[in-house]
Amino acid sequence: MSLSKDLVAATAEPLVLSILARSESYGYALIKEVHALSGGRVAWTEGMLYPVLHRLEKQGFITATWKTSDVGRKRKYYALHKKGRARLADQLEEWDTAHATLLASRGGAHV
Amino acid sequence: MFDIDQQLRQLLQALSDKKLISRDCLDEIEGHLRDEIDDLIANGSTPAESFAKASQSFGRPQDLVGEYHKLFGRSRLSQFLNVFSHYFDRRAVVKALVGLGLGSALMLAGLMLEGGHLSSIIDIAAFCLVAGATTGMSLLNLSWRQIVDAYSDALNGKPTEAAVFKRIGRNALSAGLVGAFSGIVQIVRNLSQPDQIGPALALALMCLLYGFLAYLIFGLGFETAVVTPNQRHTGFVPQKRSAFIVLALAAALYGSLRLGLGSTGIAQFLNLPAAITVVSGVLFVGGFARRFSLAHLPYLANGALSAGVIGVIFNVIHVMENLDKPQFVYIGLSVALLPGLYAALVAVTLRSIGHRLQCKAIGVNSDTMTPVLMPYYAAAAGALVLSTALVIYALSLSNTLSA
C-alpha cells in the first residue's frame, strides 16, 4: 500500500535528513533510494522533493555543492549540516512519539 | 527522429516562463531528468518512451511552481530574492567583493603614497576604448549566453570551464595593447608637435592600465574562482636558477640606475607603495578563491605580476605629469620599476613553492616536469630591454642636469 499525499509530504523532511546523515547525495539519487527503501511504495516526484531540499538549504539544515559527475554532468550534491543533525534527532523523537502513541491507542504498549 | 534535447528545452521553458524558478534550479531539474532518461534507456525504453515516463514522474510544472510559491512567498520582492540567491552564492560574492575592495584600496593607497592622485587614473576615452574592444572581441568568439552563464556559474560555485574567462582576460589585455599602440601611433604622427605627445602618451598608458585591471578582475579573478584543489597548473614553472638569474639581472640594472643617480645601500630597494601595489594584486585574485589550495598559488602569482605592471604604469603616469621637474623625473623613473621587480620576486617565489608542494602532494618528482618557459622569458627579456632604456634615459637626464 502506498502512502497518502499528506503523509508523503510529512515524511519527506526526516527521510531526506536521515539519508543525508549517511552520506551526501543529489536529487535523483534520493528519489531512487527512497523508492528502494520503501520497497516501491513511496514514490517521490521532483515537484515534491526540490522545494523541500531548497527549503532545508535555506534554513541551513543542509549544504549544497555543485560537482561534476563521472559522466561529466553537473550535479548539486547535498550534505547534512551540524544544525541538520540536531533537527533530525528532534524529528526522529517526534516520529517515535507519534508511532508509540498510535500503537498504544490500538492496545499496544503505552508511551 | 525523437529529439530529447528539444523536448527537454520545451519542458524547462515552461518552468522558466513562470519566473519564480531560478536557472540554478532549472539546471538541477534538467540534470535530474537526463539521469532518469539515461537510466530508462539503459533499461530498454526508447528515447520517446523514456522522455514520456520521466516527464510524467516529474509532475505538472504548475505544481512545482505552486510549491515554490508556498516556500518563498508570492511577492515580487521575495521572488526576486529567491531567484537572486539561487543565481549567486552570497558568501562567494561577498568574499570576492571584499577582495576587490581591499585590493582597490591598497592599489589606490600605493598610488597616493607615491604622490599621485585619483584623477590621474581616470580617463573616459581609454575606458571606452578598452571596454568596447574587449566586449567586441569577446562577442566575436563567444555568445552572450555563454558569457553570462560562465560568470553566473563561477559566482554560484558550479564547476565551469575556465576557457571563457581566459579568453575574456586575453581580450582585455589585447584591448589594452591596441589602445597603447594607437597612442604610440599618435605620438609618432605628432612628433613635430610636442604638445600633442602628452595626451597621446596618457591615452596609451591608461589603455594599458585598464586592460590589465580588466584582465585581473574579469579574467584572472574568475579563473581563480573555478580552480579545483586537485587541478595541476600547466603554465610556467620557474626553475630556481634561471628564475633567480633573471631577477638578479633586473635588480642589478635597477641598482646600477640608482648608483648612477648617487644612491647607495639597501634602502634604495625598499619602497612601501610598490610593495602595497603588489599585495593588492594578490588580494584582488585571492578574494575569488573559494577554498584556498596549492592550485591557487600560480593564480596569485599572476595577480601579483599584473599588479606589478599596473604599479609601473601608475608610476610612469606620475612621472609624465611632472615632466617639468627634471630632478623628480629621473628619481621617479628609477622608482617606477620597483613594483615590477617586487612582483617578479613574489610571482617566482609563489610559483616555485606552489609547484614543489603540489608535486610532493601528488607524489611526482618536480625536477622531471618540463616547465613552459618561453612566454615568460620573452616578457622578462622585454622588461630588461625597457629597464635598460630607462637607465640610459635617466642617466642622460642626470648628466644634462649636472652639466
XYZ file of C-alpha atoms in Angstrom:
514
model
C 0.000 0.000 0.000
C 1.361 3.414 -0.922
C 1.371 6.455 1.401
C -1.169 9.259 1.128
C -0.028 12.589 -0.333
C -0.132 14.266 3.103
C 1.981 11.569 4.726
C 4.482 11.645 1.856
C 4.865 15.395 2.413
C 5.155 14.994 6.192
C 7.826 12.280 5.993
C 9.880 13.963 3.287
C 11.972 16.119 5.632
C 13.050 13.420 8.131
C 13.719 10.985 5.295
C 15.923 13.457 3.409
C 17.839 14.330 6.590
C 18.187 10.664 7.531
C 19.578 9.618 4.128
C 21.955 12.590 4.052
C 23.150 11.656 7.562
C 24.723 8.572 5.983
C 26.394 10.313 3.031
C 25.953 13.263 0.685
C 23.582 12.747 -2.228
C 21.683 14.501 -5.050
C 18.015 14.780 -6.032
C 17.665 11.876 -8.429
C 19.645 9.510 -6.173
C 17.451 10.496 -3.188
C 14.264 9.641 -5.103
C 15.704 6.263 -6.156
C 16.881 5.496 -2.639
C 13.508 6.277 -1.038
C 11.821 4.136 -3.688
C 14.170 1.235 -2.900
C 13.946 1.661 0.903
C 10.149 1.625 0.809
C 10.011 -1.405 -1.493
C 8.464 0.786 -4.203
C 5.619 2.065 -2.006
C 6.878 5.633 -1.665
C 7.308 7.451 -4.981
C 8.550 10.991 -4.693
C 8.292 13.456 -7.560
C 10.703 16.256 -8.400
C 7.886 18.714 -7.755
C 7.740 17.492 -4.160
C 11.440 16.915 -3.471
C 13.222 20.025 -4.798
C 11.197 22.616 -2.875
C 11.897 20.562 0.296
C 15.644 20.415 -0.462
C 15.780 24.146 -1.199
C 13.842 24.979 1.972
C 16.196 22.840 4.093
C 19.153 24.520 2.380
C 17.662 27.969 3.041
C 17.097 27.053 6.706
C 20.721 25.923 6.990
C 19.962 22.265 7.800
C 21.754 21.031 4.689
C 24.500 22.475 2.480
C 24.757 22.219 -1.306
C 27.802 21.972 -3.581
C 27.905 21.708 -7.365
C 30.170 18.921 -8.615
C 30.799 17.188 -11.928
C 29.635 13.566 -12.126
C 31.622 10.696 -13.697
C 29.659 11.190 -16.934
C 30.551 14.889 -16.980
C 27.114 16.115 -15.857
C 26.840 18.949 -13.330
C 25.093 17.815 -10.160
C 24.134 19.600 -6.996
C 25.135 17.446 -4.027
C 23.507 17.972 -0.647
C 25.151 17.177 2.681
C 23.842 17.292 6.233
C 24.900 20.311 8.281
C 25.538 20.155 12.035
C 22.268 22.030 12.528
C 20.510 19.404 10.394
C 21.795 16.570 12.577
C 20.113 18.143 15.636
C 16.949 18.685 13.593
C 16.970 15.025 12.528
C 17.298 13.879 16.160
C 14.271 16.066 17.104
C 12.216 14.741 14.205
C 13.040 11.109 14.927
C 11.932 11.645 18.506
C 8.664 13.200 17.293
C 8.019 10.269 14.940
C 8.830 7.763 17.710
C 6.326 9.513 19.958
C 3.671 9.530 17.211
C 4.327 5.877 16.411
C 4.230 4.772 20.084
C 1.013 6.752 20.665
C -0.602 5.086 17.674
C 0.446 1.649 18.911
C -0.843 2.415 22.404
C -4.207 3.568 21.017
C -4.562 0.161 19.397
C -3.948 -1.645 22.685
C -0.160 -1.958 22.448
C 2.460 -0.659 24.856
C 1.899 2.802 26.441
C 4.115 5.810 25.633
C 13.605 11.207 -35.051
C 12.805 11.988 -31.425
C 14.921 14.881 -30.164
C 15.325 14.603 -26.386
C 17.249 17.877 -26.113
C 14.483 19.831 -27.816
C 11.738 18.189 -25.726
C 13.672 18.919 -22.532
C 14.181 22.538 -23.580
C 10.411 22.917 -24.104
C 9.625 21.408 -20.710
C 12.144 23.628 -18.920
C 10.964 26.665 -20.895
C 7.501 26.124 -19.437
C 9.077 26.396 -15.981
C 11.357 29.334 -16.696
C 8.356 31.278 -18.068
C 6.948 31.225 -14.545
C 9.887 33.428 -13.497
C 9.875 32.037 -9.959
C 12.263 29.213 -10.798
C 15.902 30.263 -10.978
C 18.311 28.984 -13.637
C 20.233 27.212 -10.897
C 17.124 25.226 -10.020
C 16.332 24.590 -13.695
C 19.866 23.208 -14.210
C 19.319 20.874 -11.280
C 15.984 19.651 -12.673
C 17.484 19.219 -16.146
C 20.307 17.082 -14.712
C 17.720 15.030 -12.830
C 15.592 14.406 -15.943
C 18.650 13.488 -18.015
C 19.803 10.984 -15.343
C 16.342 9.441 -15.287
C 16.072 9.282 -19.098
C 19.555 7.686 -19.338
C 18.524 5.030 -16.793
C 15.288 4.283 -18.640
C 17.070 3.999 -21.998
C 19.681 1.711 -20.388
C 16.775 -0.473 -19.197
C 15.446 -0.879 -22.735
C 12.960 2.004 -23.241
C 13.062 4.062 -26.425
C 14.063 7.745 -26.132
C 10.418 8.827 -26.674
C 9.108 6.417 -24.020
C 11.868 7.427 -21.605
C 11.071 11.103 -22.010
C 7.335 10.471 -21.555
C 7.930 8.454 -18.348
C 10.425 10.964 -16.957
C 8.156 13.957 -17.618
C 5.205 12.046 -16.128
C 7.107 11.323 -12.907
C 8.223 14.966 -12.894
C 4.621 16.039 -12.426
C 2.916 19.196 -13.663
C 5.147 22.307 -13.878
C 2.444 24.387 -12.146
C 2.605 22.056 -9.102
C 6.307 22.731 -8.715
C 5.709 26.465 -9.102
C 2.915 26.198 -6.510
C 5.339 24.578 -4.052
C 7.825 27.403 -4.595
C 5.046 29.945 -4.034
C 4.348 28.319 -0.667
C 8.026 28.210 0.147
C 9.240 31.649 -0.884
C 6.064 33.741 -0.947
C 4.240 35.406 -3.796
C 5.509 38.959 -3.508
C 7.742 40.249 -6.279
C 10.495 41.089 -3.785
C 10.551 37.618 -2.235
C 10.547 36.073 -5.716
C 13.462 38.287 -6.755
C 15.448 37.477 -3.607
C 14.865 33.772 -4.115
C 15.954 33.848 -7.731
C 18.940 36.060 -6.841
C 20.090 33.786 -4.031
C 19.961 30.842 -6.417
C 21.934 32.675 -9.086
C 24.736 33.708 -6.762
C 26.356 32.086 -3.817
C 26.171 35.007 -1.406
C 29.301 34.015 0.520
C 31.344 33.788 -2.688
C 30.042 37.181 -3.883
C 30.785 38.834 -0.531
C 34.299 37.301 -0.427
C 35.075 38.432 -3.979
C 33.770 41.939 -3.199
C 35.880 42.127 -0.024
C 38.964 41.052 -2.038
C 38.201 43.609 -4.747
C 37.530 46.346 -2.162
C 40.728 45.663 -0.201
C 42.757 45.263 -3.394
C 41.430 48.556 -4.829
C 42.023 50.368 -1.525
C 45.642 49.129 -1.350
C 46.271 49.891 -5.012
C 44.978 53.443 -4.544
C 46.970 53.775 -1.317
C 50.109 52.788 -3.267
C 49.297 55.443 -5.859
C 48.635 58.140 -3.244
C 51.793 57.306 -1.248
C 53.820 57.702 -4.417
C 52.361 61.200 -4.677
C 49.794 60.509 -7.422
C 46.114 61.382 -7.290
C 42.899 59.648 -8.274
C 42.092 61.974 -11.177
C 45.319 60.920 -12.935
C 43.996 57.379 -13.453
C 40.527 58.328 -14.694
C 40.263 58.572 -18.459
C 36.852 58.114 -20.050
C 38.210 57.750 -23.606
C 40.651 54.995 -22.611
C 37.933 53.271 -20.572
C 35.501 53.289 -23.518
C 38.210 52.047 -25.877
C 39.215 49.110 -23.639
C 35.638 48.229 -22.583
C 34.357 48.456 -26.167
C 37.227 46.492 -27.712
C 37.095 43.789 -25.006
C 33.321 43.367 -25.380
C 33.531 43.396 -29.176
C 36.338 40.840 -29.359
C 34.644 38.624 -26.754
C 31.363 38.639 -28.656
C 33.211 37.593 -31.799
C 34.414 34.437 -30.000
C 31.550 33.795 -27.582
C 27.797 34.312 -27.313
C 26.119 36.472 -24.670
C 24.586 33.342 -23.237
C 27.988 31.625 -22.840
C 29.440 34.690 -21.142
C 26.514 35.268 -18.748
C 26.297 31.549 -17.916
C 30.039 31.245 -17.238
C 30.139 34.254 -14.883
C 26.914 33.222 -13.153
C 28.190 29.637 -12.701
C 31.501 30.869 -11.300
C 29.715 33.067 -8.764
C 27.415 30.203 -7.902
C 30.190 27.701 -7.269
C 29.285 25.402 -10.171
C 32.085 23.562 -11.973
C 32.811 25.701 -15.031
C 35.463 25.595 -17.731
C 37.928 28.431 -17.283
C 38.152 28.868 -21.100
C 35.613 31.745 -21.202
C 37.491 33.750 -18.551
C 40.849 33.012 -20.174
C 39.562 34.328 -23.488
C 37.972 37.443 -21.989
C 41.137 38.107 -19.939
C 43.280 37.825 -23.065
C 40.856 40.052 -24.968
C 41.122 42.695 -22.222
C 44.929 42.565 -22.416
C 44.781 42.763 -26.217
C 42.370 45.731 -25.992
C 44.837 47.461 -23.653
C 47.664 46.807 -26.101
C 45.560 48.043 -29.062
C 44.907 51.272 -27.114
C 48.590 51.560 -26.205
C 49.653 51.115 -29.826
C 47.066 53.623 -31.057
C 48.531 56.119 -28.554
C 52.053 55.372 -29.796
C 50.914 55.835 -33.420
C 49.524 59.262 -32.442
C 52.840 60.146 -30.801
C 54.834 59.139 -33.890
C 52.493 61.124 -36.156
C 52.792 64.232 -33.991
C 56.493 64.197 -33.227
C 56.774 67.729 -34.589
C 54.078 68.992 -32.186
C 55.319 68.322 -28.632
C 52.032 69.495 -27.041
C 50.235 66.589 -28.740
C 52.590 63.978 -27.336
C 51.415 64.238 -23.699
C 47.714 63.371 -24.303
C 48.642 60.568 -26.730
C 51.070 59.069 -24.223
C 48.444 59.375 -21.482
C 45.920 57.526 -23.670
C 48.444 54.770 -24.384
C 49.315 54.290 -20.707
C 45.701 54.476 -19.494
C 44.577 51.872 -22.050
C 47.325 49.554 -20.856
C 46.336 50.193 -17.234
C 42.620 49.480 -17.832
C 43.486 46.422 -19.929
C 45.475 44.917 -17.052
C 42.793 45.862 -14.495
C 40.079 44.198 -16.605
C 42.312 41.122 -17.044
C 42.922 41.000 -13.294
C 39.220 41.082 -12.392
C 37.235 39.568 -15.285
C 39.902 37.112 -16.458
C 42.276 36.017 -13.743
C 39.872 36.601 -10.824
C 37.137 34.401 -12.280
C 39.678 31.788 -13.439
C 40.709 31.594 -9.777
C 37.071 31.194 -8.730
C 36.726 27.953 -10.724
C 40.076 26.399 -9.759
C 39.660 22.979 -8.172
C 42.097 21.904 -5.435
C 43.415 18.904 -7.407
C 43.957 20.933 -10.594
C 47.534 20.872 -11.868
C 48.842 24.069 -13.345
C 50.442 23.543 -16.726
C 51.840 27.024 -17.198
C 55.216 28.465 -16.315
C 57.087 26.719 -13.561
C 60.277 28.597 -12.770
C 63.412 26.595 -12.290
C 65.146 28.145 -9.339
C 68.420 29.012 -11.023
C 67.138 30.589 -14.233
C 64.328 32.483 -12.495
C 66.619 33.983 -9.924
C 69.248 34.861 -12.566
C 66.605 36.939 -14.394
C 65.576 38.576 -11.119
C 69.195 39.264 -10.139
C 69.802 40.866 -13.546
C 66.751 43.116 -13.114
C 67.861 44.021 -9.574
C 71.414 44.736 -10.764
C 70.081 47.014 -13.506
C 67.905 48.840 -11.021
C 70.825 49.103 -8.577
C 73.142 50.472 -11.258
C 70.492 53.007 -12.203
C 70.218 54.227 -8.607
C 74.002 54.116 -8.237
C 74.316 56.305 -11.321
C 71.971 58.716 -9.605
C 74.079 58.821 -6.486
C 72.133 56.471 -4.161
C 73.732 53.542 -2.408
C 72.694 50.962 0.167
C 69.812 48.542 0.577
C 67.319 51.353 1.268
C 67.189 52.111 -2.439
C 65.475 48.749 -2.944
C 62.815 49.411 -0.321
C 59.615 51.074 -1.429
C 56.365 50.768 0.519
C 53.967 51.874 -2.270
C 55.441 49.250 -4.624
C 55.007 46.517 -2.002
C 51.426 47.631 -1.303
C 50.572 47.591 -5.008
C 51.872 44.026 -5.445
C 49.933 42.817 -2.365
C 46.787 44.452 -3.813
C 47.066 42.153 -6.878
C 47.246 39.063 -4.647
C 44.154 40.277 -2.743
C 42.250 41.047 -5.963
C 42.665 37.461 -7.128
C 42.656 35.744 -3.713
C 39.170 37.051 -2.910
C 37.766 34.940 -5.752
C 39.248 31.648 -4.493
C 36.531 29.515 -2.934
C 38.527 27.143 -0.774
C 42.150 28.052 -0.848
C 44.516 25.316 -2.060
C 48.007 24.929 -3.549
C 46.443 25.041 -7.017
C 45.605 28.716 -6.393
C 49.241 29.795 -5.946
C 50.018 30.249 -9.682
C 46.928 32.480 -9.994
C 48.034 34.600 -7.046
C 51.455 34.848 -8.725
C 49.800 36.122 -11.924
C 47.763 38.580 -9.818
C 50.985 39.917 -8.276
C 52.586 40.221 -11.728
C 49.589 42.108 -13.183
C 49.506 44.450 -10.187
C 53.259 44.986 -10.637
C 52.676 46.070 -14.238
C 49.831 48.347 -13.087
C 52.170 49.806 -10.440
C 54.830 50.528 -13.073
C 52.196 52.227 -15.277
C 50.948 54.285 -12.269
C 54.482 55.467 -11.637
C 55.228 56.288 -15.278
C 51.959 58.298 -15.459
C 53.011 60.125 -12.306
C 56.419 60.902 -13.819
C 54.809 62.134 -17.045
C 52.697 64.550 -15.023
C 55.888 66.055 -13.608
C 57.972 66.354 -16.743
C 58.670 69.994 -15.922
C 60.672 68.917 -12.832
C 63.785 67.080 -14.131
C 65.029 66.262 -10.598
C 61.763 64.391 -9.969
C 61.778 62.696 -13.357
C 64.924 60.638 -13.070
C 64.293 59.562 -9.476
C 60.677 58.828 -10.418
C 61.646 56.762 -13.413
C 64.022 54.651 -11.381
C 61.419 54.045 -8.666
C 58.860 53.284 -11.390
C 60.400 49.873 -11.962
C 60.215 48.712 -8.365
C 56.637 47.329 -8.411
C 57.687 45.172 -11.375
C 60.750 43.912 -9.528
C 58.767 43.126 -6.377
C 56.019 41.456 -8.403
C 58.517 39.237 -10.232
C 60.094 38.192 -6.936
C 56.690 37.373 -5.388
C 55.482 35.538 -8.519
C 58.613 33.399 -8.905
C 58.565 32.521 -5.198
C 54.841 31.641 -5.176
C 55.182 29.523 -8.317
C 58.299 27.712 -7.107
C 56.777 26.919 -3.719
C 53.392 26.007 -5.221
C 54.930 23.735 -7.838
C 57.161 21.892 -5.405
C 54.447 21.400 -2.782
C 51.936 20.265 -5.395
C 54.401 17.784 -6.907
C 55.077 16.483 -3.398
C 51.345 16.165 -2.714
C 50.744 14.102 -5.875
C 53.983 12.135 -5.499
C 55.729 13.381 -8.663
C 59.399 14.369 -8.790
C 59.249 18.107 -9.550
C 62.563 18.001 -11.473
C 61.110 15.627 -14.055
C 58.380 18.085 -15.130
C 59.112 20.237 -18.152
C 58.375 23.878 -17.499
C 56.801 26.063 -20.185
C 59.209 28.943 -20.151
C 59.183 30.748 -23.487
C 56.459 33.419 -22.993
C 57.837 34.317 -19.589
C 61.411 34.599 -20.793
C 60.144 36.787 -23.647
C 58.375 39.014 -21.097
C 61.468 39.079 -18.870
C 63.630 39.985 -21.878
C 61.158 42.767 -22.770
C 61.301 44.071 -19.195
C 65.102 44.035 -19.285
C 65.185 45.974 -22.568
C 62.731 48.518 -21.089
C 64.792 48.789 -17.894
C 67.977 49.364 -19.889
C 66.268 52.060 -21.985
C 65.049 53.770 -18.804
C 68.530 53.538 -17.222
C 70.115 55.173 -20.253
C 67.376 57.831 -20.394
C 67.612 58.623 -16.686
C 71.408 58.724 -16.737
C 71.409 61.072 -19.724
C 68.889 63.291 -17.897
C 71.085 63.199 -14.811
C 74.139 64.210 -16.862
C 72.215 67.029 -18.530
C 71.098 68.219 -15.123
C 74.575 68.163 -13.572
C 76.022 69.851 -16.662
